[in-house]
Amino acid sequence: MEELEMEGKKAAAVFITSPTYHGICSNLSKISELCHSRKIPLIVDEAHGAHFGFHSKLPKSALQQGADLVVQSTHKVLCSLTQSSMLHMSGNIVDKEKICRCLRTLQTTSPSFLLLASLDAARAQLSENPDIAFNQAIALADEAKCVLKQIPGYEADEILYKDEEVIGELVGNTCITYVLNLGTCREHVERLLLGIKRLAETYGSIEQAEKKVVNVDAPFDDIMMSLIPRDAFFAGKRKVAIRESIGEVAGELICPYPPGVPVLIPGEVITEKIVDYLLHVRSKGAEINGASDSSLSSIVVCRKL
């Protein structure tokens, strides 16, 4: 914001994601103070923090820390149905009438009343004694954290799913993130921990040399765009072997899942680092979304003009 002000500009808003998938929270109180001193609204994606503020062992919610607009995925940790979410507004910086007009423009006139009812049920569940409601989930999470150690990512996720019917929320190269919510019971956690113990017994003797050598968790900070996505979308295409695509311009979106973050978008220059990453996560069991060839034997690139 200070850099923009030095250029004679002003930020329209500040957008923060807090918490992250792994539970890392930003200092929203300080950020909101900084924003409000400049009359700039603070917008927070609190998708994984709908439960914040309801228990003494949980962080304060974004609203409690002064955020102006907060989006919560109520279904992730609370007990509403999948796809149901809430948008919260607070303070006087944001024009509430304008927000309502935008919602009326974007939202359907035929909403799912099952989803709406589930949101109200989730609200009602926490309207009385929220501390008690979260006691078991927090206790189970603490217990699981004491037992879990570093485990392989994609392979472990597949094994735990097939053998123990345990589904991870987010899978990385060296970690799996599990989400415990109000519906989690002891049997679920015991099944997870049993699966982890079996994993350690079965795979604990694997030599260090067999461990992953590619740091796939490192962010890509050298992205090069040759075309804007629109021009790349409408450009002529051809399919080439993935190793032959290095230096070409991507003609399709490629998004390993999980976590579902695009690695290539149309118009981006394909580098050796990107190819190594994609082949590595594919070999470890990640699903490749968006690609015309999910096996990544080939890739679609833009024809040269």
mmCIF file of C-alpha atoms in Angstrom:
data_model
loop_
_atom_site.group_PDB
_atom_site.id
_atom_site.type_symbol
_atom_site.label_atom_id
_atom_site.label_comp_id
_atom_site.label_asym_id
_atom_site.label_seq_id
_atom_site.Cartn_x
_atom_site.Cartn_y
_atom_site.Cartn_z
ATOM 1 C CA MET A 1 0.000 0.000 0.000
ATOM 2 C CA GLU A 2 2.849 2.359 0.806
ATOM 3 C CA GLU A 3 4.447 1.641 -2.566
ATOM 4 C CA LEU A 4 1.184 2.452 -4.335
ATOM 5 C CA GLU A 5 0.833 5.663 -2.369
ATOM 6 C CA MET A 6 4.340 6.687 -3.408
ATOM 7 C CA GLU A 7 3.178 6.309 -7.011
ATOM 8 C CA GLY A 8 0.103 8.425 -6.324
ATOM 9 C CA LYS A 9 -2.230 5.430 -6.337
ATOM 10 C CA LYS A 10 -4.522 3.829 -3.750
ATOM 11 C CA ALA A 11 -5.421 0.196 -3.265
ATOM 12 C CA ALA A 12 -9.096 -0.556 -3.880
ATOM 13 C CA ALA A 13 -9.038 -3.312 -1.244
ATOM 14 C CA VAL A 14 -6.742 -5.735 0.542
ATOM 15 C CA PHE A 15 -7.442 -9.452 0.072
ATOM 16 C CA ILE A 16 -6.059 -11.994 2.559
ATOM 17 C CA THR A 17 -6.448 -15.765 2.823
ATOM 18 C CA SER A 18 -6.465 -16.706 6.496
ATOM 19 C CA PRO A 19 -6.196 -19.435 7.629
ATOM 20 C CA THR A 20 -4.324 -21.347 4.954
ATOM 21 C CA TYR A 21 -5.065 -25.001 4.251
ATOM 22 C CA HIS A 22 -2.480 -25.861 6.906
ATOM 23 C CA GLY A 23 -3.982 -23.579 9.555
ATOM 24 C CA ILE A 24 -1.521 -20.681 9.332
ATOM 25 C CA CYS A 25 -3.252 -17.444 10.324
ATOM 26 C CA SER A 26 -2.366 -13.858 9.448
ATOM 27 C CA ASN A 27 -2.296 -11.044 11.992
ATOM 28 C CA LEU A 28 -5.624 -9.672 10.798
ATOM 29 C CA SER A 29 -5.959 -7.200 13.673
ATOM 30 C CA LYS A 30 -2.837 -5.328 12.581
ATOM 31 C CA ILE A 31 -3.733 -5.616 8.920
ATOM 32 C CA SER A 32 -7.243 -4.270 9.487
ATOM 33 C CA GLU A 33 -5.859 -1.340 11.490
ATOM 34 C CA LEU A 34 -3.508 -0.494 8.632
ATOM 35 C CA CYS A 35 -6.293 -0.769 6.062
ATOM 36 C CA HIS A 36 -8.865 1.206 8.021
ATOM 37 C CA SER A 37 -6.430 4.026 8.697
ATOM 38 C CA ARG A 38 -6.468 4.510 4.929
ATOM 39 C CA LYS A 39 -10.208 3.802 4.480
ATOM 40 C CA ILE A 40 -9.372 0.641 2.539
ATOM 41 C CA PRO A 41 -11.624 -2.411 3.027
ATOM 42 C CA LEU A 42 -10.128 -5.698 4.187
ATOM 43 C CA ILE A 43 -11.530 -8.794 2.475
ATOM 44 C CA VAL A 44 -10.700 -12.169 4.033
ATOM 45 C CA ASP A 45 -11.055 -15.621 2.521
ATOM 46 C CA GLU A 46 -11.730 -17.549 5.724
ATOM 47 C CA ALA A 47 -12.854 -20.718 3.972
ATOM 48 C CA HIS A 48 -11.217 -23.000 6.531
ATOM 49 C CA GLY A 49 -11.964 -20.802 9.538
ATOM 50 C CA ALA A 50 -15.732 -20.822 9.882
ATOM 51 C CA HIS A 51 -15.235 -22.321 13.337
ATOM 52 C CA PHE A 52 -12.915 -19.564 14.570
ATOM 53 C CA GLY A 53 -14.098 -17.550 17.547
ATOM 54 C CA PHE A 54 -16.359 -20.250 18.941
ATOM 55 C CA HIS A 55 -13.902 -21.779 21.443
ATOM 56 C CA SER A 56 -11.200 -20.443 23.739
ATOM 57 C CA LYS A 57 -8.608 -22.719 22.089
ATOM 58 C CA LEU A 58 -9.414 -21.399 18.617
ATOM 59 C CA PRO A 59 -8.153 -18.154 17.043
ATOM 60 C CA LYS A 60 -10.371 -15.107 16.825
ATOM 61 C CA SER A 61 -12.462 -14.881 13.678
ATOM 62 C CA ALA A 62 -11.697 -12.404 10.909
ATOM 63 C CA LEU A 63 -14.794 -10.395 11.841
ATOM 64 C CA GLN A 64 -13.617 -10.205 15.447
ATOM 65 C CA GLN A 65 -10.326 -8.811 14.148
ATOM 66 C CA GLY A 66 -11.921 -6.052 12.089
ATOM 67 C CA ALA A 67 -12.336 -7.499 8.592
ATOM 68 C CA ASP A 68 -14.965 -5.815 6.423
ATOM 69 C CA LEU A 69 -15.931 -8.718 4.161
ATOM 70 C CA VAL A 70 -15.411 -12.355 5.105
ATOM 71 C CA VAL A 71 -16.184 -15.442 3.027
ATOM 72 C CA GLN A 72 -16.515 -18.708 4.941
ATOM 73 C CA SER A 73 -16.973 -22.241 3.620
ATOM 74 C CA THR A 74 -19.373 -23.278 6.340
ATOM 75 C CA HIS A 75 -19.393 -26.847 5.050
ATOM 76 C CA LYS A 76 -15.659 -27.451 5.598
ATOM 77 C CA VAL A 77 -15.477 -27.570 9.386
ATOM 78 C CA LEU A 78 -19.026 -26.837 10.503
ATOM 79 C CA CYS A 79 -21.926 -29.102 9.642
ATOM 80 C CA SER A 80 -23.676 -27.591 6.635
ATOM 81 C CA LEU A 81 -23.956 -29.402 3.317
ATOM 82 C CA THR A 82 -21.152 -29.323 0.730
ATOM 83 C CA GLN A 83 -21.173 -26.155 -1.437
ATOM 84 C CA SER A 84 -22.866 -24.060 1.253
ATOM 85 C CA SER A 85 -21.002 -20.918 2.316
ATOM 86 C CA MET A 86 -21.562 -17.559 3.976
ATOM 87 C CA LEU A 87 -20.560 -13.991 3.189
ATOM 88 C CA HIS A 88 -20.269 -11.725 6.247
ATOM 89 C CA MET A 89 -20.134 -7.935 6.232
ATOM 90 C CA SER A 90 -19.074 -5.565 8.993
ATOM 91 C CA GLY A 91 -18.206 -1.910 9.464
ATOM 92 C CA ASN A 92 -19.049 1.110 7.348
ATOM 93 C CA ILE A 93 -16.272 1.137 4.755
ATOM 94 C CA VAL A 94 -17.974 -1.323 2.405
ATOM 95 C CA ASP A 95 -21.148 -0.174 0.650
ATOM 96 C CA LYS A 96 -23.626 -2.853 1.743
ATOM 97 C CA GLU A 97 -26.197 -1.843 -0.877
ATOM 98 C CA LYS A 98 -23.610 -2.278 -3.626
ATOM 99 C CA ILE A 99 -22.696 -5.731 -2.293
ATOM 100 C CA CYS A 100 -26.367 -6.715 -2.272
ATOM 101 C CA ARG A 101 -26.792 -5.499 -5.862
ATOM 102 C CA CYS A 102 -23.793 -7.568 -6.938
ATOM 103 C CA LEU A 103 -25.201 -10.637 -5.205
ATOM 104 C CA ARG A 104 -28.569 -10.169 -6.879
ATOM 105 C CA THR A 105 -26.779 -9.972 -10.227
ATOM 106 C CA LEU A 106 -24.691 -13.109 -9.691
ATOM 107 C CA GLN A 107 -26.861 -15.397 -7.600
ATOM 108 C CA THR A 108 -29.512 -17.716 -8.932
ATOM 109 C CA THR A 109 -33.198 -16.981 -8.464
ATOM 110 C CA SER A 110 -33.688 -20.672 -7.657
ATOM 111 C CA PRO A 111 -31.318 -21.431 -4.774
ATOM 112 C CA SER A 112 -31.113 -24.847 -3.170
ATOM 113 C CA PHE A 113 -33.221 -24.662 -0.050
ATOM 114 C CA LEU A 114 -31.491 -27.796 1.202
ATOM 115 C CA LEU A 115 -28.217 -25.831 1.247
ATOM 116 C CA LEU A 116 -29.863 -22.791 2.816
ATOM 117 C CA ALA A 117 -31.537 -24.930 5.482
ATOM 118 C CA SER A 118 -28.258 -26.642 6.272
ATOM 119 C CA LEU A 119 -26.614 -23.241 6.790
ATOM 120 C CA ASP A 120 -29.331 -22.314 9.237
ATOM 121 C CA ALA A 121 -28.947 -25.662 10.989
ATOM 122 C CA ALA A 122 -25.194 -25.093 11.327
ATOM 123 C CA ARG A 123 -25.888 -21.657 12.790
ATOM 124 C CA ALA A 124 -28.436 -23.086 15.212
ATOM 125 C CA GLN A 125 -26.020 -25.799 16.310
ATOM 126 C CA LEU A 126 -23.566 -23.150 17.488
ATOM 127 C CA SER A 127 -26.113 -20.748 18.941
ATOM 128 C CA GLU A 128 -25.926 -22.474 22.335
ATOM 129 C CA ASN A 129 -22.840 -23.795 24.156
ATOM 130 C CA PRO A 130 -20.380 -23.692 21.237
ATOM 131 C CA ASP A 131 -17.515 -24.533 23.626
ATOM 132 C CA ILE A 132 -19.097 -27.899 24.368
ATOM 133 C CA ALA A 133 -19.731 -28.586 20.684
ATOM 134 C CA PHE A 134 -16.035 -28.187 19.847
ATOM 135 C CA ASN A 135 -14.539 -29.925 22.884
ATOM 136 C CA GLN A 136 -14.453 -33.396 21.347
ATOM 137 C CA ALA A 137 -13.155 -32.293 17.941
ATOM 138 C CA ILE A 138 -10.340 -30.266 19.526
ATOM 139 C CA ALA A 139 -9.402 -33.099 21.884
ATOM 140 C CA LEU A 140 -9.286 -35.590 19.007
ATOM 141 C CA ALA A 141 -7.190 -33.217 16.897
ATOM 142 C CA ASP A 142 -4.700 -32.751 19.737
ATOM 143 C CA GLU A 143 -4.490 -36.524 20.189
ATOM 144 C CA ALA A 144 -3.884 -37.105 16.487
ATOM 145 C CA LYS A 145 -1.173 -34.426 16.320
ATOM 146 C CA CYS A 146 0.736 -36.139 19.114
ATOM 147 C CA VAL A 147 0.881 -39.391 17.150
ATOM 148 C CA LEU A 148 1.357 -38.229 13.562
ATOM 149 C CA LYS A 149 4.908 -37.976 12.277
ATOM 150 C CA GLN A 150 6.311 -37.082 8.881
ATOM 151 C CA ILE A 151 4.849 -39.465 6.339
ATOM 152 C CA PRO A 152 5.009 -39.672 2.543
ATOM 153 C CA GLY A 153 2.397 -37.626 0.755
ATOM 154 C CA TYR A 154 0.709 -38.940 -2.363
ATOM 155 C CA GLU A 155 1.543 -42.600 -1.746
ATOM 156 C CA ALA A 156 0.359 -42.464 1.856
ATOM 157 C CA ASP A 157 -2.862 -40.752 0.861
ATOM 158 C CA GLU A 158 -3.693 -43.477 -1.640
ATOM 159 C CA ILE A 159 -2.849 -46.261 0.811
ATOM 160 C CA LEU A 160 -4.849 -44.733 3.649
ATOM 161 C CA TYR A 161 -7.816 -44.201 1.357
ATOM 162 C CA LYS A 162 -7.814 -47.746 -0.034
ATOM 163 C CA ASP A 163 -6.948 -49.598 3.176
ATOM 164 C CA GLU A 164 -8.585 -47.477 5.875
ATOM 165 C CA GLU A 165 -11.156 -45.397 3.930
ATOM 166 C CA VAL A 166 -9.574 -42.218 5.313
ATOM 167 C CA ILE A 167 -9.704 -39.215 2.980
ATOM 168 C CA GLY A 168 -7.199 -36.357 3.266
ATOM 169 C CA GLU A 169 -8.251 -32.753 2.728
ATOM 170 C CA LEU A 170 -4.988 -31.657 1.098
ATOM 171 C CA VAL A 171 -2.110 -33.820 -0.079
ATOM 172 C CA GLY A 172 1.405 -32.546 -0.698
ATOM 173 C CA ASN A 173 4.722 -34.111 -1.501
ATOM 174 C CA THR A 174 5.779 -34.562 2.131
ATOM 175 C CA CYS A 175 2.560 -34.050 4.059
ATOM 176 C CA ILE A 176 -1.159 -34.707 4.246
ATOM 177 C CA THR A 177 -3.592 -32.305 5.878
ATOM 178 C CA TYR A 178 -6.644 -33.775 7.583
ATOM 179 C CA VAL A 179 -9.604 -31.707 8.730
ATOM 180 C CA LEU A 180 -11.501 -32.642 11.863
ATOM 181 C CA ASN A 181 -14.947 -31.109 12.233
ATOM 182 C CA LEU A 182 -17.972 -31.347 14.469
ATOM 183 C CA GLY A 183 -18.954 -34.629 12.832
ATOM 184 C CA THR A 184 -15.623 -36.323 13.532
ATOM 185 C CA CYS A 185 -15.832 -39.105 16.101
ATOM 186 C CA ARG A 186 -13.202 -41.159 17.895
ATOM 187 C CA GLU A 187 -13.621 -44.115 15.531
ATOM 188 C CA HIS A 188 -12.592 -41.903 12.599
ATOM 189 C CA VAL A 189 -9.410 -40.727 14.320
ATOM 190 C CA GLU A 190 -8.534 -44.212 15.552
ATOM 191 C CA ARG A 191 -8.836 -45.505 11.983
ATOM 192 C CA LEU A 192 -6.506 -42.739 10.790
ATOM 193 C CA LEU A 193 -3.917 -43.415 13.487
ATOM 194 C CA LEU A 194 -4.071 -47.158 12.896
ATOM 195 C CA GLY A 195 -3.426 -46.591 9.221
ATOM 196 C CA ILE A 196 -0.472 -44.311 10.002
ATOM 197 C CA LYS A 197 1.044 -46.936 12.294
ATOM 198 C CA ARG A 198 0.672 -49.609 9.630
ATOM 199 C CA LEU A 199 2.313 -47.284 7.134
ATOM 200 C CA ALA A 200 5.268 -46.723 9.448
ATOM 201 C CA GLU A 201 5.681 -50.466 10.010
ATOM 202 C CA THR A 202 5.449 -51.273 6.308
ATOM 203 C CA TYR A 203 7.429 -48.424 4.791
ATOM 204 C CA GLY A 204 9.652 -47.239 7.623
ATOM 205 C CA SER A 205 12.693 -49.126 6.329
ATOM 206 C CA ILE A 206 12.802 -47.387 2.933
ATOM 207 C CA GLU A 207 16.269 -45.955 2.425
ATOM 208 C CA GLN A 208 16.859 -42.225 2.340
ATOM 209 C CA ALA A 209 18.091 -42.549 -1.236
ATOM 210 C CA GLU A 210 14.608 -43.491 -2.338
ATOM 211 C CA LYS A 211 13.056 -40.366 -0.906
ATOM 212 C CA LYS A 212 11.896 -37.581 -3.165
ATOM 213 C CA VAL A 213 14.619 -35.401 -4.602
ATOM 214 C CA VAL A 214 12.394 -32.765 -6.181
ATOM 215 C CA ASN A 215 11.215 -29.965 -3.922
ATOM 216 C CA VAL A 216 7.682 -29.913 -5.305
ATOM 217 C CA ASP A 217 6.393 -27.768 -2.466
ATOM 218 C CA ALA A 218 8.484 -24.774 -3.534
ATOM 219 C CA PRO A 219 6.446 -22.092 -5.326
ATOM 220 C CA PHE A 220 7.158 -21.250 -8.954
ATOM 221 C CA ASP A 221 8.595 -17.739 -8.993
ATOM 222 C CA ASP A 222 9.867 -17.639 -12.578
ATOM 223 C CA ILE A 223 6.614 -17.738 -14.542
ATOM 224 C CA MET A 224 6.936 -16.488 -18.133
ATOM 225 C CA MET A 225 3.900 -15.553 -20.215
ATOM 226 C CA SER A 226 4.187 -15.419 -24.010
ATOM 227 C CA LEU A 227 0.486 -14.898 -24.768
ATOM 228 C CA ILE A 228 -2.462 -13.729 -22.725
ATOM 229 C CA PRO A 229 -4.739 -16.696 -21.882
ATOM 230 C CA ARG A 230 -7.448 -15.492 -24.288
ATOM 231 C CA ASP A 231 -5.093 -15.384 -27.273
ATOM 232 C CA ALA A 232 -3.657 -18.773 -26.309
ATOM 233 C CA PHE A 233 -7.144 -20.256 -25.999
ATOM 234 C CA PHE A 234 -8.076 -19.255 -29.557
ATOM 235 C CA ALA A 235 -4.654 -19.968 -31.094
ATOM 236 C CA GLY A 236 -3.974 -23.005 -33.266
ATOM 237 C CA LYS A 237 -2.901 -26.074 -31.316
ATOM 238 C CA ARG A 238 -0.777 -29.154 -31.728
ATOM 239 C CA LYS A 239 0.088 -32.052 -29.444
ATOM 240 C CA VAL A 240 3.703 -32.938 -28.653
ATOM 241 C CA ALA A 241 5.517 -35.322 -26.314
ATOM 242 C CA ILE A 242 5.868 -33.667 -22.934
ATOM 243 C CA ARG A 243 9.686 -33.622 -23.003
ATOM 244 C CA GLU A 244 9.538 -31.962 -26.402
ATOM 245 C CA SER A 245 7.257 -29.226 -25.049
ATOM 246 C CA ILE A 246 10.044 -27.397 -23.177
ATOM 247 C CA GLY A 247 10.279 -23.885 -24.592
ATOM 248 C CA GLU A 248 6.830 -24.097 -26.212
ATOM 249 C CA VAL A 249 3.760 -22.071 -25.211
ATOM 250 C CA ALA A 250 1.116 -24.002 -23.260
ATOM 251 C CA GLY A 251 -2.203 -24.406 -25.036
ATOM 252 C CA GLU A 252 -4.113 -25.938 -22.146
ATOM 253 C CA LEU A 253 -4.510 -25.586 -18.407
ATOM 254 C CA ILE A 254 -2.778 -28.277 -16.353
ATOM 255 C CA CYS A 255 -3.688 -28.576 -12.712
ATOM 256 C CA PRO A 256 -2.464 -31.410 -10.457
ATOM 257 C CA TYR A 257 -5.028 -32.408 -7.841
ATOM 258 C CA PRO A 258 -4.651 -32.205 -4.964
ATOM 259 C CA PRO A 259 -4.220 -29.353 -4.199
ATOM 260 C CA GLY A 260 -5.877 -28.102 -7.373
ATOM 261 C CA VAL A 261 -3.559 -25.161 -8.109
ATOM 262 C CA PRO A 262 -2.749 -24.667 -11.817
ATOM 263 C CA VAL A 263 0.874 -25.300 -12.758
ATOM 264 C CA LEU A 264 0.420 -24.307 -16.391
ATOM 265 C CA ILE A 265 -2.103 -21.937 -17.917
ATOM 266 C CA PRO A 266 -2.683 -21.227 -21.604
ATOM 267 C CA GLY A 267 -0.074 -18.766 -22.858
ATOM 268 C CA GLU A 268 2.633 -19.708 -20.363
ATOM 269 C CA VAL A 269 6.096 -20.778 -21.521
ATOM 270 C CA ILE A 270 6.787 -24.397 -20.568
ATOM 271 C CA THR A 271 10.082 -24.827 -18.719
ATOM 272 C CA GLU A 272 12.106 -27.879 -17.770
ATOM 273 C CA LYS A 273 11.297 -27.187 -14.110
ATOM 274 C CA ILE A 274 7.570 -27.338 -14.831
ATOM 275 C CA VAL A 275 7.898 -30.574 -16.814
ATOM 276 C CA ASP A 276 9.986 -32.193 -14.039
ATOM 277 C CA TYR A 277 7.416 -31.147 -11.454
ATOM 278 C CA LEU A 278 4.434 -32.453 -13.412
ATOM 279 C CA LEU A 279 6.056 -35.798 -14.175
ATOM 280 C CA HIS A 280 7.133 -36.147 -10.550
ATOM 281 C CA VAL A 281 3.730 -35.545 -8.980
ATOM 282 C CA ARG A 282 2.087 -37.689 -11.645
ATOM 283 C CA SER A 283 4.421 -40.577 -10.775
ATOM 284 C CA LYS A 284 3.455 -40.172 -7.112
ATOM 285 C CA GLY A 285 -0.252 -40.546 -7.775
ATOM 286 C CA ALA A 286 -1.528 -36.992 -8.275
ATOM 287 C CA GLU A 287 -4.472 -36.621 -10.663
ATOM 288 C CA ILE A 288 -3.880 -34.229 -13.537
ATOM 289 C CA ASN A 289 -6.909 -32.062 -14.256
ATOM 290 C CA GLY A 290 -7.369 -29.936 -17.347
ATOM 291 C CA ALA A 291 -4.883 -31.851 -19.495
ATOM 292 C CA SER A 292 -6.171 -33.547 -22.649
ATOM 293 C CA ASP A 293 -3.789 -36.391 -21.802
ATOM 294 C CA SER A 294 -4.031 -37.062 -18.079
ATOM 295 C CA SER A 295 -1.099 -39.482 -18.258
ATOM 296 C CA LEU A 296 1.094 -36.545 -19.382
ATOM 297 C CA SER A 297 2.645 -38.554 -22.186
ATOM 298 C CA SER A 298 1.804 -35.569 -24.359
ATOM 299 C CA ILE A 299 0.728 -31.963 -23.944
ATOM 300 C CA VAL A 300 -1.128 -29.423 -26.085
ATOM 301 C CA VAL A 301 0.908 -26.386 -27.143
ATOM 302 C CA CYS A 302 0.167 -23.343 -29.278
ATOM 303 C CA ARG A 303 1.226 -23.368 -32.914
ATOM 304 C CA LYS A 304 3.901 -20.851 -33.720
ATOM 305 C CA LEU A 305 2.674 -17.910 -35.791
#
